[in-house]
Amino acid sequence: MNEIQLVHGRRIWDSRGRPTVEVEVTLANGIQGRSAAPAGASRGMREAVDLRDGGSRVAGMDVRKAIANVNGPIARELVGRPVGPQRRIDDALIRLDGTANKSNLGGNAMVATSQAVLNAAAANESKPLWVHLVDTCGQTPSIPLPEIQIFGGGAHAGRRIDVQDFMIMVPGAESLGEALLTTSEIYLAAGTIMERRHGSAGVADEGGWWPQFASNEEALEVLVSAIEAVGEIPGDRVVISLDVAASEFGSNGMYTLALEDRVVGTEELINLLGSWIESYPIVSIEDPLAEDDLEGMKEFTKLYGSRIQVIGDDLLATNAALVADAAQSGACNGTLIKVNQAGTVSEAIDAFGAARQAGFATIVSARSGETEEVTICHLAVGLGAGQLKVGSFSRSERMAKWNECLRIGEHPAAGSFAGGRSLSATWWQG
Ligand code: PGA
Ligand code: ZN
């Protein structure tokens, strides 16, 4: 009774108003699982391909081909198969696609299908998804430390500022609830400051305040002011993290800081980030250099990796082999886990395993284009990843995730709040 009877793909709409793929899997006993593909704006070159139709409709972003792949070859492949184990389903998808970058079926078609099957398998056992993951992956669950964007930037804000995410974490909180309460206060305080300075305060793609700044460093200064405005001492309970997303403004060792109207080399960018680390309570920097700047990443990690988390996103693309390589070369000491970069749940779990093996910090992450989908919250808890990044503290596609984590956290078996112990930032004492 647990075999897959129906695989149905449909077009739904994401947080940017763009089309995306949703897949619903129905088992012979009537039980269903559902999932939708997210979409990145600052995508790495090694990610699974996000298959779009091109042409003139919806700016070439339509996903009719990907949906046809779900309803055609993918459905034919999966119907009649048992709903688990997940690895067997994902292997079948990978074989059917037959490419290294999932350009045939589309990473969007594959990730929505893979996650829909996973959700159906959990539902079939009448278990919450995070419990199903604990049972099948054997990790110790925990409630993740949120990494929350206060100011958006880069590709998420019309490149009005170079750095993509100015974020906070509250590792000094006792619980997820307390961390979110403090985050809400700081988020609102930052909005009040922006409104006072500019008369208005809009938001960027992930719900962080629109970056009206003259320099990247000014954003850091205002972030510190917002933290202080709620009575917190920056670097005490509350710390700062950045996603530089440097691949978006640099390649071949040259980086264009458009906002500051200058081009800097690898060395200069490292020095600039180093000066911020000295001046601000920064515990984590993601993609400080571009994905093609391996030497720069190694140098940066050598200089600062013993103090802060150096996170590979574009660099690692949620790929186990790339994570193992980076551990070997010392290119970073932590990884983002984005299931749609890999294309299937099993490959994302493999990347997570490689990160654990390397002693890396792990951050499960959403994309800038999202839906009300909450699978990644269960993944973060069920794998005990330690940290979760889903954008800012507004817009329902973001809040759906924080709220789901609050619900999961009420369950006594969901583990304790990972808090400060999830951070591989040695200077932060907690
Ligand atoms: P993206 O950004 O989803 O637009 O790629 C998120 C990130 O870089 O972490
Ligand atoms: Zn990133």
Short mmCIF file of C-alpha atoms and ligand atoms in Angstrom, two decimals:
data_model
loop_
_atom_site.label_atom_id
_atom_site.label_comp_id
_atom_site.label_asym_id
_atom_site.label_seq_id
_atom_site.Cartn_x
_atom_site.Cartn_y
_atom_site.Cartn_z
CA MET A 1 0.00 0.00 0.00
CA ASN A 2 2.97 2.30 0.20
CA GLU A 3 3.67 2.42 -3.51
CA ILE A 4 3.51 5.65 -5.45
CA GLN A 5 0.33 5.85 -7.48
CA LEU A 6 0.41 9.39 -8.81
CA VAL A 7 3.07 12.06 -9.38
CA HIS A 8 1.50 15.37 -10.30
CA GLY A 9 3.43 18.53 -11.20
CA ARG A 10 1.81 21.96 -11.34
CA ARG A 11 2.85 25.59 -11.74
CA ILE A 12 2.62 27.68 -8.59
CA TRP A 13 4.10 31.14 -7.83
CA ASP A 14 7.03 32.06 -5.64
CA SER A 15 7.75 35.02 -3.37
CA ARG A 16 9.03 37.10 -6.31
CA GLY A 17 5.83 36.42 -8.26
CA ARG A 18 7.68 34.05 -10.58
CA PRO A 19 6.51 30.60 -11.62
CA THR A 20 7.90 27.54 -9.89
CA VAL A 21 7.33 23.77 -9.86
CA GLU A 22 5.17 22.11 -7.23
CA VAL A 23 4.91 18.32 -7.06
CA GLU A 24 2.26 16.26 -5.30
CA VAL A 25 2.88 12.57 -4.76
CA THR A 26 -0.06 10.30 -3.93
CA LEU A 27 0.41 6.78 -2.58
CA ALA A 28 -1.89 3.83 -3.26
CA ASN A 29 -3.39 4.26 0.22
CA GLY A 30 -4.31 7.87 -0.55
CA ILE A 31 -1.58 9.46 1.55
CA GLN A 32 0.07 12.48 -0.07
CA GLY A 33 3.30 14.43 0.10
CA ARG A 34 3.92 17.79 -1.54
CA SER A 35 6.81 20.14 -2.17
CA ALA A 36 7.81 23.12 -4.31
CA ALA A 37 11.16 24.17 -5.74
CA PRO A 38 12.74 27.40 -4.47
CA ALA A 39 14.87 29.61 -6.75
CA GLY A 40 18.14 31.41 -6.19
CA ALA A 41 19.13 34.80 -7.64
CA SER A 42 22.83 34.56 -6.80
CA ARG A 43 23.39 31.06 -8.08
CA GLY A 44 26.72 29.28 -8.08
CA MET A 45 28.04 27.84 -11.34
CA ARG A 46 28.16 24.31 -9.91
CA GLU A 47 24.50 24.16 -8.88
CA ALA A 48 21.84 21.91 -10.37
CA VAL A 49 20.25 23.70 -13.33
CA ASP A 50 17.02 25.60 -12.72
CA LEU A 51 15.17 24.69 -15.93
CA ARG A 52 13.25 27.64 -17.40
CA ASP A 53 11.38 27.83 -20.70
CA GLY A 54 12.88 31.02 -22.11
CA GLY A 55 10.77 32.89 -24.65
CA SER A 56 8.63 35.92 -24.02
CA ARG A 57 6.10 34.82 -21.38
CA VAL A 58 6.88 35.76 -17.73
CA ALA A 59 10.29 37.07 -18.78
CA GLY A 60 11.35 33.64 -19.98
CA MET A 61 10.96 32.27 -16.43
CA ASP A 62 8.11 29.84 -17.04
CA VAL A 63 8.57 26.22 -15.97
CA ARG A 64 6.29 24.34 -18.35
CA LYS A 65 9.15 22.12 -19.53
CA ALA A 66 10.11 21.19 -15.97
CA ILE A 67 6.47 20.43 -15.15
CA ALA A 68 6.13 18.34 -18.32
CA ASN A 69 9.18 16.38 -17.12
CA VAL A 70 7.44 15.71 -13.80
CA ASN A 71 4.18 14.63 -15.39
CA GLY A 72 5.91 12.64 -18.13
CA PRO A 73 9.21 10.79 -17.60
CA ILE A 74 9.47 11.31 -13.82
CA ALA A 75 5.94 10.07 -13.16
CA ARG A 76 6.52 7.05 -15.42
CA GLU A 77 9.72 6.25 -13.54
CA LEU A 78 8.29 6.55 -10.01
CA VAL A 79 4.72 5.25 -10.26
CA GLY A 80 4.54 1.73 -8.84
CA ARG A 81 7.72 2.13 -6.77
CA PRO A 82 7.62 1.99 -2.96
CA VAL A 83 7.84 5.46 -1.39
CA GLY A 84 11.18 4.66 0.24
CA PRO A 85 14.00 4.39 0.90
CA GLN A 86 14.64 7.93 -0.30
CA ARG A 87 18.05 7.01 -1.71
CA ARG A 88 16.47 4.59 -4.17
CA ILE A 89 14.02 7.23 -5.39
CA ASP A 90 16.76 9.82 -5.77
CA ASP A 91 19.08 7.38 -7.55
CA ALA A 92 16.27 6.65 -10.00
CA LEU A 93 15.82 10.40 -10.64
CA ILE A 94 19.57 10.90 -11.10
CA ARG A 95 19.77 7.98 -13.54
CA LEU A 96 16.76 9.18 -15.47
CA ASP A 97 18.24 12.68 -15.79
CA GLY A 98 21.60 11.32 -16.85
CA THR A 99 23.53 14.62 -16.69
CA ALA A 100 26.06 15.96 -14.17
CA ASN A 101 24.15 19.23 -13.66
CA LYS A 102 20.55 17.99 -13.91
CA SER A 103 19.94 20.00 -17.04
CA ASN A 104 17.86 17.28 -18.64
CA LEU A 105 14.95 16.96 -16.18
CA GLY A 106 15.78 20.25 -14.44
CA GLY A 107 17.01 20.61 -10.86
CA ASN A 108 13.72 22.34 -10.04
CA ALA A 109 11.64 19.38 -11.26
CA MET A 110 13.92 16.95 -9.43
CA VAL A 111 14.10 18.75 -6.07
CA ALA A 112 10.33 19.28 -5.90
CA THR A 113 9.80 15.58 -6.68
CA SER A 114 12.49 14.35 -4.29
CA GLN A 115 11.13 16.44 -1.41
CA ALA A 116 7.50 15.53 -2.21
CA VAL A 117 8.40 11.83 -1.98
CA LEU A 118 10.21 12.47 1.31
CA ASN A 119 7.13 14.21 2.71
CA ALA A 120 4.89 11.36 1.51
CA ALA A 121 7.16 8.79 3.20
CA ALA A 122 6.90 10.65 6.51
CA ALA A 123 3.14 11.03 6.17
CA ASN A 124 2.86 7.33 5.37
CA GLU A 125 4.43 6.58 8.76
CA SER A 126 2.19 9.20 10.43
CA LYS A 127 5.33 10.97 11.59
CA PRO A 128 6.38 14.60 11.41
CA LEU A 129 9.06 14.93 8.75
CA TRP A 130 11.81 15.76 11.23
CA VAL A 131 11.11 12.51 13.13
CA HIS A 132 11.24 10.53 9.89
CA LEU A 133 14.63 12.12 9.17
CA VAL A 134 15.96 11.32 12.65
CA ASP A 135 14.83 7.70 12.17
CA THR A 136 16.36 7.35 8.72
CA CYS A 137 19.54 9.46 9.06
CA GLY A 138 20.51 8.61 12.62
CA GLN A 139 21.57 12.12 13.65
CA THR A 140 20.78 13.79 16.98
CA PRO A 141 18.07 16.39 16.41
CA SER A 142 18.37 19.98 17.61
CA ILE A 143 16.54 23.26 17.22
CA PRO A 144 18.68 25.45 14.97
CA LEU A 145 20.22 28.81 15.75
CA PRO A 146 18.62 31.26 13.30
CA GLU A 147 20.78 33.45 11.08
CA ILE A 148 18.50 36.33 10.15
CA GLN A 149 18.95 39.07 7.58
CA ILE A 150 18.39 42.66 8.74
CA PHE A 151 19.54 44.43 5.54
CA GLY A 152 19.32 42.86 2.09
CA GLY A 153 21.79 43.69 -0.65
CA GLY A 154 23.53 42.41 -3.76
CA ALA A 155 21.35 40.55 -6.24
CA HIS A 156 18.44 40.75 -3.80
CA ALA A 157 18.31 44.54 -3.79
CA GLY A 158 19.08 45.74 -7.30
CA ARG A 159 22.79 45.75 -6.34
CA ARG A 160 22.25 48.93 -4.32
CA ILE A 161 24.98 47.59 -2.03
CA ASP A 162 27.70 45.01 -2.73
CA VAL A 163 27.37 42.71 0.28
CA GLN A 164 24.28 40.51 -0.05
CA ASP A 165 23.25 39.77 3.55
CA PHE A 166 23.82 41.75 6.73
CA MET A 167 22.57 39.34 9.38
CA ILE A 168 22.36 38.77 13.11
CA MET A 169 22.41 35.67 15.26
CA VAL A 170 21.46 35.46 18.92
CA PRO A 171 23.72 32.66 20.20
CA GLY A 172 23.30 34.00 23.74
CA ALA A 173 19.56 33.18 23.72
CA GLU A 174 18.32 30.29 25.85
CA SER A 175 15.75 29.17 23.29
CA LEU A 176 14.57 29.65 19.73
CA GLY A 177 11.65 31.69 21.03
CA GLU A 178 13.98 34.06 22.86
CA ALA A 179 16.27 34.35 19.82
CA LEU A 180 13.32 35.28 17.60
CA LEU A 181 11.98 37.79 20.14
CA THR A 182 15.33 39.60 20.22
CA THR A 183 15.57 39.38 16.42
CA SER A 184 12.13 40.93 16.01
CA GLU A 185 13.10 43.86 18.24
CA ILE A 186 16.32 44.46 16.32
CA TYR A 187 14.59 44.09 12.95
CA LEU A 188 11.96 46.66 13.94
CA ALA A 189 14.60 49.00 15.43
CA ALA A 190 16.58 48.85 12.18
CA GLY A 191 13.41 49.77 10.25
CA THR A 192 12.78 52.72 12.55
CA ILE A 193 16.35 53.98 11.99
CA MET A 194 15.98 53.66 8.19
CA GLU A 195 12.67 55.50 8.27
CA ARG A 196 14.11 58.29 10.38
CA ARG A 197 17.09 58.68 8.06
CA HIS A 198 15.31 58.38 4.73
CA GLY A 199 11.62 58.99 5.37
CA SER A 200 10.78 55.46 4.16
CA ALA A 201 11.96 51.88 4.60
CA GLY A 202 11.15 49.30 1.93
CA VAL A 203 12.32 45.70 1.91
CA ALA A 204 14.53 43.63 -0.39
CA ASP A 205 13.85 40.13 -1.84
CA GLU A 206 14.25 38.23 1.43
CA GLY A 207 12.41 40.77 3.59
CA GLY A 208 15.47 42.61 4.98
CA TRP A 209 15.35 46.41 4.90
CA TRP A 210 16.21 47.99 1.56
CA PRO A 211 19.88 49.10 1.71
CA GLN A 212 20.01 52.89 1.52
CA PHE A 213 23.70 53.26 2.38
CA ALA A 214 26.72 55.13 1.03
CA SER A 215 29.10 52.25 1.81
CA ASN A 216 29.07 48.62 2.91
CA GLU A 217 30.55 49.68 6.23
CA GLU A 218 27.74 52.14 6.85
CA ALA A 219 25.34 49.16 6.84
CA LEU A 220 27.45 47.56 9.58
CA GLU A 221 27.36 50.79 11.59
CA VAL A 222 23.57 51.02 11.35
CA LEU A 223 23.27 47.34 12.24
CA VAL A 224 25.27 47.97 15.40
CA SER A 225 23.04 50.97 16.19
CA ALA A 226 19.94 48.80 15.81
CA ILE A 227 21.37 46.18 18.16
CA GLU A 228 22.21 48.87 20.71
CA ALA A 229 18.81 50.52 20.30
CA VAL A 230 17.14 47.52 21.96
CA GLY A 231 19.56 47.56 24.90
CA GLU A 232 21.86 44.78 23.65
CA ILE A 233 25.65 44.97 23.62
CA PRO A 234 26.88 43.89 20.16
CA GLY A 235 29.05 40.81 20.55
CA ASP A 236 27.45 39.83 23.85
CA ARG A 237 24.16 37.94 23.28
CA VAL A 238 23.83 39.18 19.71
CA VAL A 239 26.45 38.84 16.97
CA ILE A 240 26.74 39.75 13.30
CA SER A 241 27.18 37.54 10.24
CA LEU A 242 27.61 38.38 6.56
CA ASP A 243 27.00 36.73 3.22
CA VAL A 244 29.34 38.64 0.92
CA ALA A 245 28.23 36.53 -2.09
CA ALA A 246 31.44 37.74 -3.75
CA SER A 247 30.90 35.70 -6.95
CA GLU A 248 28.21 38.28 -7.79
CA PHE A 249 30.69 41.16 -8.07
CA GLY A 250 34.00 39.51 -8.78
CA SER A 251 35.88 36.95 -10.87
CA ASN A 252 39.49 36.28 -11.81
CA GLY A 253 40.65 37.90 -8.59
CA MET A 254 39.09 41.31 -9.36
CA TYR A 255 36.12 42.64 -7.41
CA THR A 256 34.01 45.65 -8.35
CA LEU A 257 32.67 47.43 -5.28
CA ALA A 258 30.09 49.39 -7.26
CA LEU A 259 28.78 51.28 -4.27
CA GLU A 260 32.22 52.58 -3.38
CA ASP A 261 33.17 53.03 -7.03
CA ARG A 262 36.39 51.02 -6.92
CA VAL A 263 37.85 47.76 -8.13
CA VAL A 264 39.86 45.76 -5.60
CA GLY A 265 41.97 42.63 -5.90
CA THR A 266 41.74 39.47 -3.76
CA GLU A 267 44.28 40.78 -1.24
CA GLU A 268 42.49 44.10 -0.82
CA LEU A 269 39.10 42.45 -0.38
CA ILE A 270 40.56 40.14 2.26
CA ASN A 271 42.05 43.16 4.05
CA LEU A 272 38.75 45.04 3.87
CA LEU A 273 36.82 42.09 5.35
CA GLY A 274 39.59 41.65 7.93
CA SER A 275 39.18 45.27 9.04
CA TRP A 276 35.44 44.63 9.53
CA ILE A 277 36.20 41.52 11.59
CA GLU A 278 38.47 43.66 13.79
CA SER A 279 35.88 46.42 14.22
CA TYR A 280 32.56 44.58 14.46
CA PRO A 281 31.37 41.46 16.32
CA ILE A 282 31.27 39.29 13.17
CA VAL A 283 31.19 35.53 13.79
CA SER A 284 30.47 34.17 10.31
CA ILE A 285 31.25 35.21 6.73
CA GLU A 286 29.82 33.35 3.75
CA ASP A 287 31.46 33.41 0.30
CA PRO A 288 33.99 36.14 1.25
CA LEU A 289 35.69 35.57 -2.13
CA ALA A 290 34.29 34.40 -5.45
CA GLU A 291 33.72 30.74 -6.26
CA ASP A 292 36.63 30.85 -8.78
CA ASP A 293 39.02 32.34 -6.19
CA LEU A 294 40.16 29.21 -4.40
CA GLU A 295 43.50 30.74 -3.40
CA GLY A 296 41.69 33.74 -1.93
CA MET A 297 39.34 31.48 0.05
CA LYS A 298 42.31 29.51 1.39
CA GLU A 299 44.14 32.68 2.37
CA PHE A 300 41.07 34.15 4.06
CA THR A 301 40.40 30.92 5.96
CA LYS A 302 44.05 30.70 7.03
CA LEU A 303 43.88 34.24 8.41
CA TYR A 304 40.44 34.21 10.06
CA GLY A 305 39.17 30.62 10.13
CA SER A 306 40.30 30.06 13.68
CA ARG A 307 38.16 33.00 14.85
CA ILE A 308 35.07 32.97 12.68
CA GLN A 309 33.02 30.63 10.52
CA VAL A 310 34.05 30.81 6.87
CA ILE A 311 31.06 29.42 4.99
CA GLY A 312 31.10 28.06 1.45
CA ASP A 313 27.85 28.52 -0.48
CA ASP A 314 28.57 29.10 -4.20
CA LEU A 315 31.95 27.45 -3.60
CA LEU A 316 30.50 24.12 -2.43
CA ALA A 317 27.05 24.04 -4.07
CA THR A 318 25.85 21.42 -1.52
CA ASN A 319 28.10 18.83 -3.16
CA ALA A 320 29.80 16.16 -1.03
CA ALA A 321 32.89 15.95 -3.25
CA LEU A 322 33.35 19.74 -3.23
CA VAL A 323 32.91 19.81 0.57
CA ALA A 324 35.58 17.11 0.94
CA ASP A 325 37.91 19.02 -1.41
CA ALA A 326 37.43 22.24 0.58
CA ALA A 327 38.15 20.42 3.83
CA GLN A 328 41.33 19.09 2.26
CA SER A 329 42.50 22.42 0.87
CA GLY A 330 41.33 24.57 3.79
CA ALA A 331 39.15 26.77 1.58
CA CYS A 332 36.50 27.22 4.28
CA ASN A 333 35.33 25.65 7.54
CA GLY A 334 31.57 25.57 7.14
CA THR A 335 28.93 24.93 4.52
CA LEU A 336 25.49 26.01 3.51
CA ILE A 337 23.10 23.14 2.75
CA LYS A 338 20.59 24.04 0.01
CA VAL A 339 18.73 21.00 -1.27
CA ASN A 340 18.00 22.59 -4.64
CA GLN A 341 21.70 23.24 -5.28
CA ALA A 342 22.19 19.47 -5.11
CA GLY A 343 18.90 18.60 -6.83
CA THR A 344 17.87 15.71 -4.56
CA VAL A 345 17.44 15.19 -0.81
CA SER A 346 19.91 12.28 -0.75
CA GLU A 347 22.69 14.31 -2.36
CA ALA A 348 22.08 17.17 0.08
CA ILE A 349 22.32 14.68 2.96
CA ASP A 350 25.57 13.37 1.45
CA ALA A 351 26.97 16.92 1.44
CA PHE A 352 25.86 17.30 5.04
CA GLY A 353 27.63 14.02 5.91
CA ALA A 354 30.83 15.19 4.24
CA ALA A 355 30.61 18.45 6.21
CA ARG A 356 30.16 16.56 9.48
CA GLN A 357 33.09 14.33 8.58
CA ALA A 358 35.24 17.44 8.04
CA GLY A 359 34.13 19.03 11.31
CA PHE A 360 32.48 21.87 9.38
CA ALA A 361 29.72 24.10 10.73
CA THR A 362 26.48 23.40 8.83
CA ILE A 363 23.77 25.92 7.95
CA VAL A 364 20.61 24.68 6.26
CA SER A 365 19.45 27.46 3.95
CA ALA A 366 16.46 28.68 1.95
CA ARG A 367 16.80 30.55 -1.36
CA SER A 368 15.92 34.14 -2.18
CA GLY A 369 12.91 32.93 -4.18
CA GLU A 370 10.74 30.88 -1.81
CA THR A 371 7.23 29.63 -1.17
CA GLU A 372 5.32 28.69 1.97
CA GLU A 373 7.22 25.37 1.81
CA VAL A 374 8.79 24.31 5.18
CA THR A 375 10.67 21.08 4.36
CA ILE A 376 14.03 22.69 5.14
CA CYS A 377 12.97 23.42 8.74
CA HIS A 378 12.48 19.69 9.29
CA LEU A 379 15.78 18.97 7.60
CA ALA A 380 17.60 21.43 9.89
CA VAL A 381 16.03 19.89 13.01
CA GLY A 382 16.18 16.25 11.89
CA LEU A 383 19.83 16.40 10.87
CA GLY A 384 20.75 18.48 13.91
CA ALA A 385 22.45 20.89 11.51
CA GLY A 386 22.83 23.57 14.18
CA GLN A 387 22.02 26.67 12.13
CA LEU A 388 19.24 27.80 9.79
CA LYS A 389 19.23 30.70 7.31
CA VAL A 390 15.95 31.65 5.64
CA GLY A 391 16.28 35.38 4.98
CA SER A 392 14.76 38.10 7.10
CA PHE A 393 12.04 38.53 9.68
CA SER A 394 9.17 39.64 7.47
CA ARG A 395 7.21 38.31 4.46
CA SER A 396 5.28 35.10 4.98
CA GLU A 397 7.55 32.86 2.89
CA ARG A 398 10.22 33.62 5.54
CA MET A 399 7.97 33.68 8.60
CA ALA A 400 6.42 30.33 7.60
CA LYS A 401 9.85 28.80 8.28
CA TRP A 402 10.52 30.49 11.62
CA ASN A 403 6.98 29.66 12.74
CA GLU A 404 7.36 26.00 11.73
CA CYS A 405 10.58 25.81 13.78
CA LEU A 406 8.69 27.19 16.79
CA ARG A 407 6.04 24.48 16.39
CA ILE A 408 8.62 21.71 16.03
CA GLY A 409 10.52 23.07 19.04
CA GLU A 410 7.55 22.38 21.32
CA HIS A 411 8.08 18.65 20.84
CA PRO A 412 10.19 17.26 23.70
CA ALA A 413 12.06 14.86 21.37
CA ALA A 414 13.10 17.61 18.94
CA GLY A 415 16.25 18.26 20.94
CA SER A 416 17.61 21.34 22.61
CA PHE A 417 18.29 24.77 21.12
CA ALA A 418 21.64 24.54 19.33
CA GLY A 419 22.37 28.20 20.20
CA GLY A 420 25.99 29.26 20.65
CA ARG A 421 27.37 25.74 20.67
CA SER A 422 26.54 25.41 16.98
CA LEU A 423 28.97 28.23 16.17
CA SER A 424 32.51 27.38 15.21
CA ALA A 425 33.59 30.90 16.12
CA THR A 426 36.15 30.52 18.86
CA TRP A 427 36.14 34.07 20.14
CA TRP A 428 32.45 33.98 20.95
CA GLN A 429 32.25 32.84 24.55
CA GLY A 430 28.47 32.85 25.00
P1 PGA B 1 20.15 33.03 -3.55
O1 PGA B 1 20.87 33.68 -2.28
O2 PGA B 1 19.10 32.14 -3.07
O3 PGA B 1 19.66 34.21 -4.32
O4 PGA B 1 21.24 32.29 -4.30
C1 PGA B 1 21.01 33.03 -1.06
C2 PGA B 1 22.45 32.94 -0.66
O5 PGA B 1 23.34 33.37 -1.39
O6 PGA B 1 22.74 32.41 0.41
ZN ZN B 2 25.12 32.78 -0.08
#
